[in-house]
Amino acid sequence: MKPLLKIMAILTLIFVAIFLLGRTFDLLTIEKIRALLSAARQVNPGYIFAAILLLLWTDIILSIPTLATLLLAGFFLGFPVGAAAGMAGLTLAMLTGYGLSAKFGDRALMFLAKNDTERRDLSEAFSRNGPAMIMLARSLPMAPEVTACLAGATGMPILRYLMFFLLGTLPYVAIAVYAGSVSTFNDPQPAIFAILALYGLLWIGWFGYHRYQKKYASPDLR
């Protein structure tokens, strides 16, 4: 389990560094995203779908405010069109991370995990714990990107990854976009309640998974 935690920590630091660079140069803030979508609506409402999709696709690199973007997708596109745009963008982002890691991940793992034993332990640990991590990834910043990259680098079959990704992401997107669709800038309460409910459920899921691991997993799996 230690090699997995080490690689996750390193990947998280990389994504955090990218996020901080974006914040330093004031890239894709919530205000800018809202202004971009407002401008797209003025030109052609159909451009909003493409804008949401492309914005969320860049999440694998730029770590944009995903939840805020989904709420705005609901506000500008309504439900279920906003949910379709959100799912398309997030799926493309995670598949991009998975694909790049599947292609180049071996080289990175050889650099980060110094020997064959560590790399084997990493793959085995992610095979055991990866499904829960993927499904609950939306509860933590950078976790979706990290788990996508790990799934590709460790050779998790793409259909297996997609299944757990969809199980964790579809409800998240649906709730966020629906809340955005029934909210307004003057009455943001549905969006606020949705945020609290989403993170509450995900954190309960993490707590339950941790308790399960602590109670039933053997010491070398913890």
Coordinates of C-alpha atoms in Angstrom, one line a residue, residues 2-208:
K2 CA 2.9 2.4 0.7
P3 CA 4.0 2.6 -3.0
L4 CA 0.4 3.5 -4.0
L5 CA 0.2 6.3 -1.4
K6 CA 3.6 7.6 -2.4
I7 CA 2.7 7.8 -6.1
M8 CA -0.7 9.3 -5.3
A9 CA 1.0 12.0 -3.1
I10 CA 3.5 12.8 -5.9
L11 CA 0.7 13.0 -8.6
T12 CA -1.4 15.2 -6.3
L13 CA 1.5 17.6 -5.8
I14 CA 1.9 17.8 -9.5
F15 CA -1.7 18.7 -10.1
V16 CA -1.7 21.1 -7.2
A17 CA 1.3 22.9 -8.7
I18 CA -0.5 23.2 -12.0
F19 CA -3.6 24.5 -10.2
L20 CA -1.5 27.1 -8.3
L21 CA 0.1 28.2 -11.5
G22 CA -3.4 28.7 -13.0
R23 CA -4.4 30.7 -10.0
T24 CA -1.2 32.8 -10.1
F25 CA -2.0 33.8 -13.7
D26 CA -5.7 34.1 -13.1
L27 CA -6.7 31.4 -15.6
L28 CA -10.2 30.0 -15.7
T29 CA -11.6 31.4 -12.5
I30 CA -15.3 31.0 -11.7
E31 CA -15.9 34.6 -12.7
K32 CA -14.1 34.1 -16.0
I33 CA -16.0 30.9 -16.8
R34 CA -19.3 32.6 -16.1
A35 CA -18.3 35.5 -18.3
L36 CA -17.3 33.1 -21.1
L37 CA -20.6 31.3 -20.9
S38 CA -22.6 34.5 -20.9
A39 CA -20.7 35.7 -24.0
A40 CA -21.3 32.4 -25.7
R41 CA -25.0 32.7 -25.0
Q42 CA -25.0 36.2 -26.6
V43 CA -23.4 34.8 -29.8
N44 CA -25.2 31.5 -30.1
P45 CA -26.8 29.5 -27.3
G46 CA -25.5 26.3 -29.0
Y47 CA -22.0 27.4 -28.2
I48 CA -22.6 27.0 -24.5
F49 CA -22.7 23.1 -24.8
A50 CA -19.4 23.1 -26.6
A51 CA -17.9 25.6 -24.1
I52 CA -18.9 23.5 -21.1
L53 CA -17.5 20.3 -22.8
L54 CA -14.2 21.9 -23.6
L55 CA -13.8 23.6 -20.2
L56 CA -14.3 20.3 -18.4
W57 CA -12.0 18.5 -20.8
T58 CA -9.2 20.9 -19.8
D59 CA -9.8 19.8 -16.2
I60 CA -7.3 17.0 -16.6
I61 CA -4.6 19.7 -17.1
L62 CA -5.8 22.9 -15.6
S63 CA -7.8 21.7 -12.6
I64 CA -10.7 24.1 -13.2
P65 CA -13.5 24.5 -10.6
T66 CA -15.5 21.5 -11.7
L67 CA -18.5 21.7 -9.4
A68 CA -19.0 25.4 -10.1
T69 CA -18.8 24.7 -13.9
L70 CA -21.4 22.0 -13.6
L71 CA -23.7 24.3 -11.6
L72 CA -23.3 26.9 -14.4
A73 CA -24.0 24.2 -17.0
G74 CA -27.3 23.7 -15.3
F75 CA -28.0 27.4 -15.1
F76 CA -27.2 28.1 -18.7
L77 CA -28.3 24.8 -20.4
G78 CA -30.9 23.4 -18.0
F79 CA -31.3 19.7 -17.1
P80 CA -30.6 17.2 -18.8
V81 CA -28.7 19.0 -21.6
G82 CA -26.3 20.5 -19.1
A83 CA -25.7 17.1 -17.6
A84 CA -24.9 15.7 -21.0
A85 CA -22.4 18.4 -21.6
G86 CA -20.9 17.9 -18.2
M87 CA -20.6 14.2 -18.5
A88 CA -19.1 14.4 -22.0
G89 CA -16.4 16.9 -20.9
L90 CA -15.5 15.0 -17.7
T91 CA -15.4 11.7 -19.5
L92 CA -13.1 13.1 -22.2
A93 CA -10.9 14.6 -19.5
M94 CA -10.5 11.4 -17.6
L95 CA -10.0 9.2 -20.7
T96 CA -7.3 11.6 -21.8
G97 CA -5.5 11.2 -18.5
Y98 CA -6.1 7.4 -18.7
G99 CA -4.8 7.2 -22.3
L100 CA -1.7 9.3 -21.7
S101 CA -0.8 7.4 -18.6
A102 CA -1.4 4.0 -20.3
K103 CA 1.0 5.1 -23.1
F104 CA 3.7 6.8 -21.0
G105 CA 3.0 5.6 -17.5
D106 CA 5.6 2.8 -17.5
R107 CA 8.4 5.4 -17.9
A108 CA 7.0 7.5 -15.1
L109 CA 6.6 4.5 -12.8
M110 CA 10.1 3.4 -13.4
F111 CA 11.3 6.8 -12.3
L112 CA 8.9 7.1 -9.3
A113 CA 9.0 3.4 -8.1
K114 CA 12.6 2.4 -8.1
N115 CA 12.3 -1.4 -8.3
D116 CA 10.1 -4.1 -9.7
T117 CA 8.8 -5.0 -6.2
E118 CA 7.5 -1.5 -5.6
R119 CA 5.9 -1.3 -9.1
R120 CA 4.2 -4.7 -8.5
D121 CA 3.0 -3.7 -5.1
L122 CA 1.6 -0.5 -6.6
S123 CA -0.3 -2.3 -9.2
E124 CA -1.7 -4.9 -6.8
A125 CA -2.7 -2.2 -4.3
F126 CA -4.5 -0.1 -6.9
S127 CA -6.2 -3.2 -8.2
R128 CA -7.6 -3.8 -4.7
N129 CA -8.4 -0.2 -3.7
G130 CA -8.7 1.5 -7.1
P131 CA -12.5 0.8 -7.6
A132 CA -13.5 2.5 -4.4
M133 CA -11.0 5.4 -5.0
I134 CA -12.4 6.0 -8.5
M135 CA -16.0 6.0 -7.4
L136 CA -15.4 8.3 -4.4
A137 CA -12.8 10.5 -6.1
R138 CA -15.1 13.5 -6.5
S139 CA -14.9 14.0 -2.7
L140 CA -11.3 15.3 -2.9
P141 CA -9.6 17.9 -5.0
M142 CA -7.3 16.4 -7.7
A143 CA -8.4 12.8 -6.8
P144 CA -10.3 12.2 -10.1
E145 CA -7.2 13.2 -12.2
V146 CA -4.9 11.1 -9.9
T147 CA -7.0 8.0 -10.1
A148 CA -7.4 8.3 -13.9
C149 CA -3.7 8.5 -14.3
L150 CA -3.1 5.6 -11.9
A151 CA -5.7 3.4 -13.7
G152 CA -3.9 4.0 -17.0
A153 CA -0.4 3.5 -15.6
T154 CA -1.2 0.3 -13.7
G155 CA -3.0 -1.3 -16.6
M156 CA -6.5 -1.3 -15.3
P157 CA -8.8 -2.4 -18.2
I158 CA -10.4 0.7 -19.7
L159 CA -13.9 -0.7 -19.5
R160 CA -13.4 -1.6 -15.8
Y161 CA -12.1 2.0 -15.2
L162 CA -15.1 3.5 -17.1
M163 CA -17.6 1.4 -15.1
F164 CA -16.4 2.7 -11.7
F165 CA -15.9 6.2 -13.1
L166 CA -19.5 6.4 -14.3
L167 CA -20.8 4.9 -11.1
G168 CA -19.2 7.7 -9.1
T169 CA -19.5 10.6 -11.6
L170 CA -23.0 10.2 -13.1
P171 CA -24.9 10.9 -9.8
Y172 CA -22.5 13.7 -9.0
V173 CA -23.0 15.5 -12.3
A174 CA -26.8 14.9 -12.3
I175 CA -27.3 16.4 -8.8
A176 CA -25.0 19.4 -9.5
V177 CA -26.5 20.3 -12.9
Y178 CA -30.0 19.9 -11.7
A179 CA -29.3 22.2 -8.7
G180 CA -27.8 24.7 -11.1
S181 CA -30.9 24.5 -13.3
V182 CA -33.2 25.4 -10.5
S183 CA -31.0 28.1 -9.0
T184 CA -30.5 31.8 -9.9
F185 CA -27.9 34.3 -9.0
N186 CA -30.5 35.9 -6.7
D187 CA -31.5 32.6 -5.2
P188 CA -28.5 30.2 -5.0
Q189 CA -29.9 28.1 -2.2
P190 CA -30.5 24.9 -4.3
A191 CA -26.9 25.0 -5.5
I192 CA -25.6 25.5 -1.9
F193 CA -27.7 22.6 -0.6
A194 CA -26.5 20.5 -3.5
I195 CA -22.9 21.2 -2.7
L196 CA -23.3 20.3 0.9
A197 CA -25.3 17.1 0.1
L198 CA -22.8 16.0 -2.5
Y199 CA -19.7 16.4 -0.3
G200 CA -21.6 15.0 2.7
L201 CA -22.5 11.8 0.8
L202 CA -19.0 11.4 -0.6
W203 CA -17.3 11.9 2.7
I204 CA -19.7 9.4 4.3
G205 CA -18.7 7.0 1.6
W206 CA -15.0 7.5 2.3
F207 CA -15.6 7.1 6.0
G208 CA -17.5 3.8 5.4

